[in-house]
PDB file of C-alpha atoms and ligand atoms in Angstrom:
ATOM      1  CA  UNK A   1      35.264 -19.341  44.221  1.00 38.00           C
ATOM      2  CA  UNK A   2      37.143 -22.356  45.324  1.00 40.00           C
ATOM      3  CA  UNK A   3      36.284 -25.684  44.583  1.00 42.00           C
ATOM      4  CA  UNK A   4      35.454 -26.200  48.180  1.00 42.00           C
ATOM      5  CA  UNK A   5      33.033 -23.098  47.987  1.00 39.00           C
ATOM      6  CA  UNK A   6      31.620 -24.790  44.846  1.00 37.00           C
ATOM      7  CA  UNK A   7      31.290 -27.948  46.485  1.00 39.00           C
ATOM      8  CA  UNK A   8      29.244 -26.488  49.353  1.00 39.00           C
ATOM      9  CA  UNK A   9      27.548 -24.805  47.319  1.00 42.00           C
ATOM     10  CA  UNK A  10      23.702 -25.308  46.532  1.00 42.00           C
ATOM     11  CA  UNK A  11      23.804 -27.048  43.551  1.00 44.00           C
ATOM     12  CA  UNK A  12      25.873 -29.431  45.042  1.00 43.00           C
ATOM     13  CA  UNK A  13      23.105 -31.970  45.650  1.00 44.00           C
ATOM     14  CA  UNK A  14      22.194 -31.316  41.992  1.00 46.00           C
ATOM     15  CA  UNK A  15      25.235 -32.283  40.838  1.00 44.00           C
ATOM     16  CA  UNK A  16      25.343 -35.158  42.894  1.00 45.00           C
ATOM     17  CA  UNK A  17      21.484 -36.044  42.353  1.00 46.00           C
ATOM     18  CA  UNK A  18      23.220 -35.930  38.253  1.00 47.00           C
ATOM     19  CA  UNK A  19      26.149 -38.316  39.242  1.00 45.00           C
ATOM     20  CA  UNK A  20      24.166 -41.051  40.942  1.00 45.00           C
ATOM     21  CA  UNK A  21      21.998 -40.911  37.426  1.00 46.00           C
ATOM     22  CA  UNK A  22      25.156 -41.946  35.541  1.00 45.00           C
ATOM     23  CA  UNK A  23      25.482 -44.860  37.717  1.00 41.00           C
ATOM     24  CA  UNK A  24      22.038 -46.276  36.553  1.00 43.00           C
ATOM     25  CA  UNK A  25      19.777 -45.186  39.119  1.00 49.00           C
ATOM     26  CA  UNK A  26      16.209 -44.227  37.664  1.00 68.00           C
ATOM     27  CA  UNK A  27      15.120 -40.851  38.291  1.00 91.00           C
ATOM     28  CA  UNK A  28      11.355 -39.904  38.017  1.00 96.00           C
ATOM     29  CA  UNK A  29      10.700 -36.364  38.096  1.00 97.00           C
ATOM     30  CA  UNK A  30       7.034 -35.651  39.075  1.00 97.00           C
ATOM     31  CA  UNK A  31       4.603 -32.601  39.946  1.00 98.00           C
ATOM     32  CA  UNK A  32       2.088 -33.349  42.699  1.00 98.00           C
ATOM     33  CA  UNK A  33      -0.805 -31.781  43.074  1.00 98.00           C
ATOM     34  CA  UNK A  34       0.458 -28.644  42.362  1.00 98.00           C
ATOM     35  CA  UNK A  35      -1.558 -25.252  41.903  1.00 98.00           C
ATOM     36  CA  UNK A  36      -0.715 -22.050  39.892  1.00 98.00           C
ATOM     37  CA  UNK A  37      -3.373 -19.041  39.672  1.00 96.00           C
ATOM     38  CA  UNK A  38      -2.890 -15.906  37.525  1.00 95.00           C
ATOM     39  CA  UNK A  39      -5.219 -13.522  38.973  1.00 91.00           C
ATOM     40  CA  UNK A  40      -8.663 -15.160  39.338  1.00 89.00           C
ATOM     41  CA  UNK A  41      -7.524 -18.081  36.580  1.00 94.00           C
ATOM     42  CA  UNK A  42      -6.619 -20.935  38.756  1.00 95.00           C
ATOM     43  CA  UNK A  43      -4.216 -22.463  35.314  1.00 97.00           C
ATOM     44  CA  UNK A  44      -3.412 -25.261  37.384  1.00 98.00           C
ATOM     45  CA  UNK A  45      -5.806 -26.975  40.320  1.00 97.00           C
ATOM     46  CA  UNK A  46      -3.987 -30.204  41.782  1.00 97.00           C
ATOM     47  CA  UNK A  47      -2.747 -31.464  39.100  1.00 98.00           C
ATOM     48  CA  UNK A  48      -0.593 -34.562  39.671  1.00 98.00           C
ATOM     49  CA  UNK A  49       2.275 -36.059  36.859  1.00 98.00           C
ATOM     50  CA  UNK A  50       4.910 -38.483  36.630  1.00 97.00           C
ATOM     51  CA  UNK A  51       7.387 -38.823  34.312  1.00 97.00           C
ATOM     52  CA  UNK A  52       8.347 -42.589  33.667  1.00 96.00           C
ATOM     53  CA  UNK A  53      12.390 -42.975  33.216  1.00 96.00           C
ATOM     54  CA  UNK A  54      13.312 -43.865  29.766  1.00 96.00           C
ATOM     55  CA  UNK A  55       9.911 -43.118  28.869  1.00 97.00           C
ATOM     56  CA  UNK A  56       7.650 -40.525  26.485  1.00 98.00           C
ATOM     57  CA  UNK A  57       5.131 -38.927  28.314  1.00 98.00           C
ATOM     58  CA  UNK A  58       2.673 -36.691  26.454  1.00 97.00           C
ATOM     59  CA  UNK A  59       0.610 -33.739  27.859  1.00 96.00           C
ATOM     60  CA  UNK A  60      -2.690 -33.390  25.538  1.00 95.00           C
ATOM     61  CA  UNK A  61      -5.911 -31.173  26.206  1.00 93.00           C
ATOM     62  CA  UNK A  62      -8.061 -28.081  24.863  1.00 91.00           C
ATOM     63  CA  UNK A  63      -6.097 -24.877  24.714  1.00 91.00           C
ATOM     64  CA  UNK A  64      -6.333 -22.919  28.063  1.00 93.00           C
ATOM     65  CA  UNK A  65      -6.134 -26.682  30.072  1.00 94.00           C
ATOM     66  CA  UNK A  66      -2.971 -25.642  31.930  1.00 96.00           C
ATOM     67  CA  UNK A  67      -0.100 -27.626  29.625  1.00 95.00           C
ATOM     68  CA  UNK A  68       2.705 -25.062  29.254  1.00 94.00           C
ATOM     69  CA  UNK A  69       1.425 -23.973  32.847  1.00 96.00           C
ATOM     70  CA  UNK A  70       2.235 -27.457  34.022  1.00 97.00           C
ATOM     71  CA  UNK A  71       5.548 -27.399  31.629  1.00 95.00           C
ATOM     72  CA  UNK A  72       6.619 -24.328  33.307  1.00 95.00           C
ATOM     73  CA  UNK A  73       6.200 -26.030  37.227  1.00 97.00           C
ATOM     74  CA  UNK A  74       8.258 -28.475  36.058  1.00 97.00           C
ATOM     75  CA  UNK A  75      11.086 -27.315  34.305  1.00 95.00           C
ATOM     76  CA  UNK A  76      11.625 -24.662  36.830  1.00 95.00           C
ATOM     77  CA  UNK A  77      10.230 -21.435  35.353  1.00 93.00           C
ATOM     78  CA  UNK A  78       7.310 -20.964  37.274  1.00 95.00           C
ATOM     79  CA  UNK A  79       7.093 -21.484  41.094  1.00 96.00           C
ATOM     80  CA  UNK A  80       3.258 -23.938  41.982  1.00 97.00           C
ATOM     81  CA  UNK A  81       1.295 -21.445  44.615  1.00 96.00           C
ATOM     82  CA  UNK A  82       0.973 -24.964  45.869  1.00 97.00           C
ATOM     83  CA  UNK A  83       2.427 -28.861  45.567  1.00 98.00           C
ATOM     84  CA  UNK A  84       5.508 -30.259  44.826  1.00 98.00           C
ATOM     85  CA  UNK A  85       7.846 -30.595  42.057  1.00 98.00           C
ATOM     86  CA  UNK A  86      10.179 -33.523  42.781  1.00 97.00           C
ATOM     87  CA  UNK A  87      13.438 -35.472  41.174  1.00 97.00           C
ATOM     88  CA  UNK A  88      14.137 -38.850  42.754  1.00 95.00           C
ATOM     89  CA  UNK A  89      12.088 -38.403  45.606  1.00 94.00           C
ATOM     90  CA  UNK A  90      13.797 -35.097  46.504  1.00 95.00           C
ATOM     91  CA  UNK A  91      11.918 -31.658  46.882  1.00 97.00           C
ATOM     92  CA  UNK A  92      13.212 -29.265  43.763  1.00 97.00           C
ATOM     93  CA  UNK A  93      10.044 -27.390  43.754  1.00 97.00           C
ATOM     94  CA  UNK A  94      12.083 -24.012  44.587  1.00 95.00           C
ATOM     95  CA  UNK A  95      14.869 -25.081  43.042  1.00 95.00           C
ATOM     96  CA  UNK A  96      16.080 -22.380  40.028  1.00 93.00           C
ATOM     97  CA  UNK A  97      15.974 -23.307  36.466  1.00 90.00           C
ATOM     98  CA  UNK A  98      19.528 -23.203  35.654  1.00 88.00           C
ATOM     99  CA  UNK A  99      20.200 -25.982  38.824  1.00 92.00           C
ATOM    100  CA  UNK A 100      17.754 -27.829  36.972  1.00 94.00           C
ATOM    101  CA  UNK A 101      19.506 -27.768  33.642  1.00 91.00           C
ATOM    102  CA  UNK A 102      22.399 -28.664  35.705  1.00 90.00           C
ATOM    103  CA  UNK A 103      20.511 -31.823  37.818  1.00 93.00           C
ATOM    104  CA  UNK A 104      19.979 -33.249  34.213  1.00 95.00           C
ATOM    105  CA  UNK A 105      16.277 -31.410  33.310  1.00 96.00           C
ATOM    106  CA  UNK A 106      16.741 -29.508  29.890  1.00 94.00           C
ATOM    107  CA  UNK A 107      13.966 -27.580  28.176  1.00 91.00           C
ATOM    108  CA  UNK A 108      13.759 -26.013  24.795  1.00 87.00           C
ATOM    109  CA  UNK A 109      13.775 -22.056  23.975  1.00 80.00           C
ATOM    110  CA  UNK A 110      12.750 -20.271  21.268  1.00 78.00           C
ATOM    111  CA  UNK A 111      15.656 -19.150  19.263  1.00 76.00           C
ATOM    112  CA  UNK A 112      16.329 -15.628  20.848  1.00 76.00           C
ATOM    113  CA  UNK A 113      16.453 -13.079  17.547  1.00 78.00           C
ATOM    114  CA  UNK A 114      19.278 -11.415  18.953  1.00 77.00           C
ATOM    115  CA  UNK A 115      21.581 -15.084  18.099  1.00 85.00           C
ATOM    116  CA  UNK A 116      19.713 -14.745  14.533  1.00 89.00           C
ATOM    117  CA  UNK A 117      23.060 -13.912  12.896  1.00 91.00           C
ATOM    118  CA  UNK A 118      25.633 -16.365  14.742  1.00 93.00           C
ATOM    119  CA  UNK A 119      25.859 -19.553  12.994  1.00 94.00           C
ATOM    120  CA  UNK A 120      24.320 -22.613  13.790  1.00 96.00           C
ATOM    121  CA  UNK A 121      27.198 -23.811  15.469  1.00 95.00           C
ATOM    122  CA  UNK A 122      27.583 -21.141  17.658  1.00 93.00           C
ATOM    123  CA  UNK A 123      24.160 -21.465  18.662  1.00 93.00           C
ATOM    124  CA  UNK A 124      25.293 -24.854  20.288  1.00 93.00           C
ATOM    125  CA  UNK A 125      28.291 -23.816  21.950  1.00 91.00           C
ATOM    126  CA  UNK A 126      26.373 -20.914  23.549  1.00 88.00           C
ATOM    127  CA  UNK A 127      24.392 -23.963  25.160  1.00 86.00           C
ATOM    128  CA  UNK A 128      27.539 -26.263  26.138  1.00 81.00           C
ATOM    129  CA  UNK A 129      27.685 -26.061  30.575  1.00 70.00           C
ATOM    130  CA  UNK A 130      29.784 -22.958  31.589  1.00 61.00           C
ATOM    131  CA  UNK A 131      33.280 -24.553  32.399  1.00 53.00           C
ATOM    132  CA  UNK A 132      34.422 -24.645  35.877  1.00 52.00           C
ATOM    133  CA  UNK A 133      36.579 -21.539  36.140  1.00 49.00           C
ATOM    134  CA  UNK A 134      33.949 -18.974  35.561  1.00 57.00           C
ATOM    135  CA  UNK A 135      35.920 -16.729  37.206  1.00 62.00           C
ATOM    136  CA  UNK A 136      38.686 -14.910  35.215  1.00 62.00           C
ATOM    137  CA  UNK A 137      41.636 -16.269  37.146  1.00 63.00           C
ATOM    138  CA  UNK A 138      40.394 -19.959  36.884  1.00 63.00           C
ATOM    139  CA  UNK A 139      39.773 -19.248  33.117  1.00 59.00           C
ATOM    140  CA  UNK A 140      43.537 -17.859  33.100  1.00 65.00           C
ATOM    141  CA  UNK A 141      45.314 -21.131  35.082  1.00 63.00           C
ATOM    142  CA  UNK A 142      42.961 -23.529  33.447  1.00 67.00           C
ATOM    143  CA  UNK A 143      43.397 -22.516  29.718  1.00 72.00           C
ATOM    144  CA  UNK A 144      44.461 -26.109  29.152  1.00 75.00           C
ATOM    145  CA  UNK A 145      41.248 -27.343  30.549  1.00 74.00           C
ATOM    146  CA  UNK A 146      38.988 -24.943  28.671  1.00 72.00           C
ATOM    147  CA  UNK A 147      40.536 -25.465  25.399  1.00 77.00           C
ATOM    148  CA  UNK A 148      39.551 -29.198  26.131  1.00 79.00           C
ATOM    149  CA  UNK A 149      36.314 -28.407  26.920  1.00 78.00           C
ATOM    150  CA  UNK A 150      35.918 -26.448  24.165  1.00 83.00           C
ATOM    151  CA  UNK A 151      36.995 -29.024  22.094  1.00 86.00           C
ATOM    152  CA  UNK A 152      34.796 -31.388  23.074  1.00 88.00           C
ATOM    153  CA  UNK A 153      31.871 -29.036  22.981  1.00 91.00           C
ATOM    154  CA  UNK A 154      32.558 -28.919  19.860  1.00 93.00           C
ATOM    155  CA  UNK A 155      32.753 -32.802  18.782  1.00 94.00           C
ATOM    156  CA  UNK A 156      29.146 -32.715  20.741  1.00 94.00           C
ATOM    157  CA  UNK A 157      27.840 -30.203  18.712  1.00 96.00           C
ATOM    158  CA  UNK A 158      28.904 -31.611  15.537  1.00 96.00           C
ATOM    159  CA  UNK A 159      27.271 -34.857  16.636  1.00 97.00           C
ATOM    160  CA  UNK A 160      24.204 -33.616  17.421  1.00 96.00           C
ATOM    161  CA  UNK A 161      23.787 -31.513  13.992  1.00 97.00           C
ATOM    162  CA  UNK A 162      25.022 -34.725  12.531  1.00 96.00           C
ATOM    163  CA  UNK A 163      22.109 -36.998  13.738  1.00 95.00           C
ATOM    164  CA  UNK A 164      19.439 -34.298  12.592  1.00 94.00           C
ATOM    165  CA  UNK A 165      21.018 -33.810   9.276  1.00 93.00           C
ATOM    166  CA  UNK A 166      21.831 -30.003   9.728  1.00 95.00           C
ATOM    167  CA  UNK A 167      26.388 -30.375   9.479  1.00 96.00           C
ATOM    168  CA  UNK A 168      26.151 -28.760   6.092  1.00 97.00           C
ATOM    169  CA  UNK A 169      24.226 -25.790   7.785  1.00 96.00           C
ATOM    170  CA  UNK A 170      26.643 -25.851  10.915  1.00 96.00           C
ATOM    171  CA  UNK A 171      28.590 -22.390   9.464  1.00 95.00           C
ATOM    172  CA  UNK A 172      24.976 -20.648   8.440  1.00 96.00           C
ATOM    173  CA  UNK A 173      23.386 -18.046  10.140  1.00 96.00           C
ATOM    174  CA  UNK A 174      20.580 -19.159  12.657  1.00 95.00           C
ATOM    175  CA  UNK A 175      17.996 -16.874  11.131  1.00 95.00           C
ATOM    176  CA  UNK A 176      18.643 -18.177   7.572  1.00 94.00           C
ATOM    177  CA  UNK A 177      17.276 -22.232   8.530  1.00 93.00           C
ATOM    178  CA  UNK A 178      13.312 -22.853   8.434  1.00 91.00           C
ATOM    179  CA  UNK A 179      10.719 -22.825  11.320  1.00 89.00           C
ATOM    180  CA  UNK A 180      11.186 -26.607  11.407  1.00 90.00           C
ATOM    181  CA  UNK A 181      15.054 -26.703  11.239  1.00 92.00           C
ATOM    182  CA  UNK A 182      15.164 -24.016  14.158  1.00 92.00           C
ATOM    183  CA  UNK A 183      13.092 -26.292  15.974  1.00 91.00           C
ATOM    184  CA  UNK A 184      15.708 -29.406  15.555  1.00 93.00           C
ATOM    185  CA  UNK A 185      18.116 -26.999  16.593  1.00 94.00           C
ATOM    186  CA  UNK A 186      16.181 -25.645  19.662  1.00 93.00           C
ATOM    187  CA  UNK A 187      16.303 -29.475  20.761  1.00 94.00           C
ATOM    188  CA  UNK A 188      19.882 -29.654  19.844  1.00 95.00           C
ATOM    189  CA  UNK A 189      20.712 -26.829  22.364  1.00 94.00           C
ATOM    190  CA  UNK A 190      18.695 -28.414  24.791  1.00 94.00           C
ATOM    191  CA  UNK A 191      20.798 -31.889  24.679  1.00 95.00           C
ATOM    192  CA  UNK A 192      24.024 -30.078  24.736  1.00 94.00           C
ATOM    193  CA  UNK A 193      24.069 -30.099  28.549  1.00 89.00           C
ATOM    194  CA  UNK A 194      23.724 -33.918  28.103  1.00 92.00           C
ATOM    195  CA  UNK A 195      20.260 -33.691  29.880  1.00 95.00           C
ATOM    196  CA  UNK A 196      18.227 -36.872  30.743  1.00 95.00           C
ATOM    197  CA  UNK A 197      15.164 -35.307  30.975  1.00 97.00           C
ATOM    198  CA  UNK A 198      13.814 -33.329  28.186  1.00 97.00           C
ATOM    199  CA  UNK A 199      10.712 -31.152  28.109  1.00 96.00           C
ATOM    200  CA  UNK A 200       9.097 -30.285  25.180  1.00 94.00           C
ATOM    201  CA  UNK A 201       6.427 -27.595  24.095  1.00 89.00           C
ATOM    202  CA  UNK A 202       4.351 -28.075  21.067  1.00 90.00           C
ATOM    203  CA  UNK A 203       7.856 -29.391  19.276  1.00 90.00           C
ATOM    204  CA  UNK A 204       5.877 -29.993  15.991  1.00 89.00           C
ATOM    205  CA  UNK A 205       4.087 -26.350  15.782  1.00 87.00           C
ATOM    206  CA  UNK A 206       4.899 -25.040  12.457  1.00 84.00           C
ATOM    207  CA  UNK A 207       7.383 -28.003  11.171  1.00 89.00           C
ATOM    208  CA  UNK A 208       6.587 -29.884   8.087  1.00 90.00           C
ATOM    209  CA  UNK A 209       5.613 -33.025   7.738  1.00 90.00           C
ATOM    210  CA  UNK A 210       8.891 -34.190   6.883  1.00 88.00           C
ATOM    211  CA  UNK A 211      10.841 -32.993   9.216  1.00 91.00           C
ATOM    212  CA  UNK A 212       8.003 -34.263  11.941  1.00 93.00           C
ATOM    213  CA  UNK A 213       9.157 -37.552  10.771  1.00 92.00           C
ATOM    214  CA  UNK A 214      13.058 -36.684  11.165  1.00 91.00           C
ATOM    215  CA  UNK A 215      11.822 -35.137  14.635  1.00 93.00           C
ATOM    216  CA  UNK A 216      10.178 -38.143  15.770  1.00 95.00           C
ATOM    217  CA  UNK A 217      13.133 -40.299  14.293  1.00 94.00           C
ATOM    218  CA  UNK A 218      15.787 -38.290  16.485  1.00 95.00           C
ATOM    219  CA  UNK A 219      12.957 -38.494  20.053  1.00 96.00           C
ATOM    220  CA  UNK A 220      12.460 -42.258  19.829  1.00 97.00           C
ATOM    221  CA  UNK A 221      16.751 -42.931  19.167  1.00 96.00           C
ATOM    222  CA  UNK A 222      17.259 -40.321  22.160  1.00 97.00           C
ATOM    223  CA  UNK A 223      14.811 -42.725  24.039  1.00 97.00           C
ATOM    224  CA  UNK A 224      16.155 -45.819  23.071  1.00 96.00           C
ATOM    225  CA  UNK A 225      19.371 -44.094  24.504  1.00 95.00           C
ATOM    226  CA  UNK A 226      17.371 -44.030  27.996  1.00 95.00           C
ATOM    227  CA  UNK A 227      16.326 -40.387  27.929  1.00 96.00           C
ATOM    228  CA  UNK A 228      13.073 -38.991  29.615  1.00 97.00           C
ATOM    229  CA  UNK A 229      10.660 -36.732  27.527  1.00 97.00           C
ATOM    230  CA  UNK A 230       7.736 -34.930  28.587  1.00 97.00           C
ATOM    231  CA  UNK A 231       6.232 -33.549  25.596  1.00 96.00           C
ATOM    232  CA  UNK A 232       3.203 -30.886  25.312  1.00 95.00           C
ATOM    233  CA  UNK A 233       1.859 -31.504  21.499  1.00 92.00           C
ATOM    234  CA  UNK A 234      -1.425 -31.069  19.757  1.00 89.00           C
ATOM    235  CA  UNK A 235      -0.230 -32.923  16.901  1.00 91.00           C
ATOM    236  CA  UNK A 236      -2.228 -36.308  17.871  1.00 91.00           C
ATOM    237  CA  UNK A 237      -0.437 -38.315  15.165  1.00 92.00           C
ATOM    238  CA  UNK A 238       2.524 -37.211  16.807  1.00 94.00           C
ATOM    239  CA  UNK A 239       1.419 -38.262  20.399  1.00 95.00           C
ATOM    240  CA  UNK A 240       0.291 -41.568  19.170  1.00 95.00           C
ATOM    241  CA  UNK A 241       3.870 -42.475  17.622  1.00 96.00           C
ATOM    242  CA  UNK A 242       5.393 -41.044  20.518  1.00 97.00           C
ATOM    243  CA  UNK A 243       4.149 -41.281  23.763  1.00 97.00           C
ATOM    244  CA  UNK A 244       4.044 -44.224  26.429  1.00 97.00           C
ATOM    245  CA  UNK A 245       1.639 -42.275  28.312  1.00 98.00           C
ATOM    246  CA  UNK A 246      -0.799 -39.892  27.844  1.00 97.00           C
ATOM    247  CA  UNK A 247      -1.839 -37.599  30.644  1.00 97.00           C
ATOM    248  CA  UNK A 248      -5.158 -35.371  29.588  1.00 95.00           C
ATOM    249  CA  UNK A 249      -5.664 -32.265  31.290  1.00 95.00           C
ATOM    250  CA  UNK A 250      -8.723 -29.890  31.148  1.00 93.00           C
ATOM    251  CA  UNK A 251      -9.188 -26.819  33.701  1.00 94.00           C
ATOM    252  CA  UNK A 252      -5.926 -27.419  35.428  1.00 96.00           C
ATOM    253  CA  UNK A 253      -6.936 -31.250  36.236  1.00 96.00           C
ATOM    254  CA  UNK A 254      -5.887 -34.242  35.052  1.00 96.00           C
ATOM    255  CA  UNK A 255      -8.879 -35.865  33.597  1.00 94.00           C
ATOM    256  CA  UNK A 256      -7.345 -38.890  33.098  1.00 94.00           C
ATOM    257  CA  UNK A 257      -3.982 -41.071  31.953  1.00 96.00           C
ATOM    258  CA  UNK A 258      -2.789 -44.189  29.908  1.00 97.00           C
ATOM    259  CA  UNK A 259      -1.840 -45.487  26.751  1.00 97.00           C
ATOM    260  CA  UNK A 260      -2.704 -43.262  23.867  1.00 95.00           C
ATOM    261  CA  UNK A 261      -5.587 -45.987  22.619  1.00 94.00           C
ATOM    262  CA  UNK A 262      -6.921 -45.872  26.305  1.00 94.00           C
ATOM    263  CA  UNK A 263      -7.201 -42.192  26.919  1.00 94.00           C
ATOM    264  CA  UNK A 264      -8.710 -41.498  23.444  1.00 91.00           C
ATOM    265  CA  UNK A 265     -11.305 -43.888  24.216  1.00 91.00           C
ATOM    266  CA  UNK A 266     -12.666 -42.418  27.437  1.00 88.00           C
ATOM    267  CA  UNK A 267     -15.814 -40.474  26.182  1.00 88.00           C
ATOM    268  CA  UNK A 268     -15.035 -37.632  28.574  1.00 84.00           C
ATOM    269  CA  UNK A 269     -11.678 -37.076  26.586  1.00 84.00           C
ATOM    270  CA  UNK A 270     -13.776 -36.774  23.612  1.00 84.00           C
ATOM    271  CA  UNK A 271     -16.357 -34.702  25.221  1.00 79.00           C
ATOM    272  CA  UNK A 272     -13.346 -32.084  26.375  1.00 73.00           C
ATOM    273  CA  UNK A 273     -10.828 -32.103  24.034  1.00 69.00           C
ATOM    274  CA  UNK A 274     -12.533 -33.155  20.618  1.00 63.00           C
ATOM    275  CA  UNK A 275     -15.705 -31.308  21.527  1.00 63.00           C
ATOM    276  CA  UNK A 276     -18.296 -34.703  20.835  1.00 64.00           C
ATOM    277  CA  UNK A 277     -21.577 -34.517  22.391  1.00 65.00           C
TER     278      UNK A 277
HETATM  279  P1  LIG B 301      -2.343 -24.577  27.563  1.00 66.46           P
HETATM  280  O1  LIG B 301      -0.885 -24.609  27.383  1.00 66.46           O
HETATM  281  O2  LIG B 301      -2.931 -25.889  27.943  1.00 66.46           O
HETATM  282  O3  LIG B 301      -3.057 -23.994  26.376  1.00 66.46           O
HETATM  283  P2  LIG B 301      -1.780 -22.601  29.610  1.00 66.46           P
HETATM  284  O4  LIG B 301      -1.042 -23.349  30.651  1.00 66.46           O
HETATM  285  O5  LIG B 301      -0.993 -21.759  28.694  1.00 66.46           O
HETATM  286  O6  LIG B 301      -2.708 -23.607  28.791  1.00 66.46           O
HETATM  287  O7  LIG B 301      -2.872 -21.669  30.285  1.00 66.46           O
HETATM  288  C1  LIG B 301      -3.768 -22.106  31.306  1.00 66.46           C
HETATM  289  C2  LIG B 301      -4.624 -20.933  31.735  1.00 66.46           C
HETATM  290  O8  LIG B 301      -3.823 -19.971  32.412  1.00 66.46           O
HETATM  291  C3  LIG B 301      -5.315 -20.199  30.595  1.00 66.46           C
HETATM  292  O9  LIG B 301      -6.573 -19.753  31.050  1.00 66.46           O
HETATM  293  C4  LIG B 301      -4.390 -19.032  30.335  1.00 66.46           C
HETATM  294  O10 LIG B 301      -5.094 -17.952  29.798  1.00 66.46           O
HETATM  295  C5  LIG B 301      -3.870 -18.726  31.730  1.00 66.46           C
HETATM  296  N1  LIG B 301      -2.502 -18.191  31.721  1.00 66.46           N
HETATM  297  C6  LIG B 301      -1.398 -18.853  31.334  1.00 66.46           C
HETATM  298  N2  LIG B 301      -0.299 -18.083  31.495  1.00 66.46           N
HETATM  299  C7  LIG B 301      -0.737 -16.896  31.973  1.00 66.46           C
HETATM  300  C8  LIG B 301      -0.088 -15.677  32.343  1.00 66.46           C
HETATM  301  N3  LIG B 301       1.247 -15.533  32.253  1.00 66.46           N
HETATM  302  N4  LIG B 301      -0.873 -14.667  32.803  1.00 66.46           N
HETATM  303  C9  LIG B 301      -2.195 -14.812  32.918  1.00 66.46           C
HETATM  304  N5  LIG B 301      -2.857 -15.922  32.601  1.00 66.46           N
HETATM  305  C10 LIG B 301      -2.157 -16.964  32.134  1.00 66.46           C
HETATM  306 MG1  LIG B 302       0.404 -24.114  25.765  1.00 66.46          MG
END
C-alpha cells in the first residue's frame, strides 16, 4: 500500500484524532446510553459513562450488573445494539478494536498460553505498533527504519519492566512469573502502543497484596503522566485509592456516580451492591 493509500485510509482520522492528543487537546471518550442484549438478558439498558481526561474512573456493582459488558462497548470488542461510543466528540461506536488501539484506547488481555514460553520481553515487543511497511517490500527498503523501530521498542519495553520492577525477569519465560506479575505485564503490553486511555478489568483479581500496592503505585504515576483509566474492580480498597469517580451500575443502569465517599453513601448503593436491608 502506498502511503497515500494509507493516508486515505480509514484509520486515518484515528491517527489524526491521536496527533491532535499530542498537542494537548483533552479527549473524553464516553458511552451514551448504549444497550447490549444476549438473548433475553438485556446486559446493558442505557447506560451512560464518561471518562474524565487525566482522570481514574472506576466501574463498581454486583456481579451480572453489566461492567465488562460496558468495558467491552467501549474498548471496541462488542458492538451496543444501541447508543454511542464516542472519542472527542466523534462517533467510534463501529469503529474496530485495533483502530482503537491505534486512536490511543489500549485494553489489557489475558496472557494468551500459546506466548507462555517466549520471554517476558518478547511478550512486549509482540505488543509494540506494527511498523509502517507491513508489506514485505516496505519491510525490505525500510530495513533502516525497522531496525530503529525495533530499537526503540525495545528501550520502551525495558522502561516499562523497569518501572514495575520485572528487568531481572525480562529474559524469563512468560508462564514462569506469578498471577500478579502477569498482570503487571498484561498492563505493560497494553502501554506499549503509548495509549492514553487505558481500560482495565478486575486488574487486582488474584494479585497479592503487595503487588496491589506496586499496581496502584505504577496507575496513579501513569496518571500523574496525564493518562485516562477506566477501571472495572471489586477490590473497594482499590477503588477508593484509585478512582476520581465512581460510576455504580446494577441491571445494565447506572444507579448513580461521584466521588468514592459519595457513591458509598447512597443507601441504594448499599442496598444493591453490599446487599443491606
Ligand atoms: P459484570 O461484569 O458486571 O459481572 P457482565 O457485563 O459480565 O457483568 O454481564 C452482564 C449480564 O450479561 C449478565 O447477566 C451476564 O450473564 C450476561 N452476559 C455477559 N456476557 C454474555 C455473553 N457473552 N453471553 C450471554 N450472556 C452474557
Ligand atoms: Mg465482569
Amino acid at each position: 500500500m502506498t502511503q497515500a493509500a494509507l493516508d486515505a485510509s480509514p484509520a486515518a482520522p484515528a491517527r489524526a484524532a491521536h496527533h491532535q492528543h499530542a498537542q494537548g487537546t483533552q479527549r473524553v471518550l464516553a458511552a451514551e446510553a448504549v444497550s447490549v442484549s444476549f438473548g433475553g438478558v438485556h446486559a446493558l439498558d442505557g447506560a451512560s459513562v464518561s471518562l474524565a481526561p487525566g482522570r481514574i474512573t472506576g466501574l463498581v456493582g454486583p456481579n451480572g450488573a453489566g461492567k465488562s459488558t460496558l468495558f467491552n462497548v467501549l474498548a471496541g470488542t462488542l458492538r451496543p445494539r444501541r447508543g454511542t461510543v464516542r472519542l472527542a466528540g466523534a462517533d467510534i461506536t463501529r469503529m474496530p478494536v485495533h483502530r482503537r488501539a491505534h486512536a490511543g484506547i489500549a485494553r489489557t488481555f489475558q496472557l494468551a498460553r500459546e506466548l507462555d514460553s517466549l520471554s517476558v520481553l518478547e511478550n512486549l515487543l509482540l505488543a509494540a505498533p506494527r511498523q509502517p511497511g507491513d508489506s514485505l517490500g516496505q519491510l525490505l527498503f525500510r530495513r533502516a527504519a525497522v531496525r530503529r523501530a525495533e530499537a526503540a521498542a525495545i528501550e520502551r519495553a525495558l522502561a516499562l519492566l523497569g518501572r514495575v520492577r520485572l528487568t531481572r525477569l525480562a529474559d524469563q519465560p512468560a508462564g514462569a512469573l506469578s498471577g500478579g506479575q502477569k498482570k503487571l505485564l498484561e498492563l505493560c503490553r497494553a502501554l506499549m502502543l503509548e495509549p492514553d486511555i487505558v481500560l482495565l478489568d478486575e486488574p487486582a483479581a488474584g494479585v497479592n497484596p503487595a503487588l496491589i500496592e506496586e499496581l496502584c503505585q505504577f496507575i496513579l504515576a501513569l496518571r500523574g503522566e496525564g493518562k485516562t483509566f477506566a477501571i472495572v474492580e471489586h477490590n473497594m480498597d482499590m477503588v477508593a485509592a484509585l478512582c476520581d469517580h465512581v460510576y455504580v451500575l446494577a441491571e445494565g443502569r447506572v444507579l448513580t456516580q461521584g466521588s468514592f465517599g459519595e457513591v458509598t453513601a447512597d443507601t441504594r448503593v448499599r442496598q444493591a451492591y453490599l446487599g443491606e436491608p
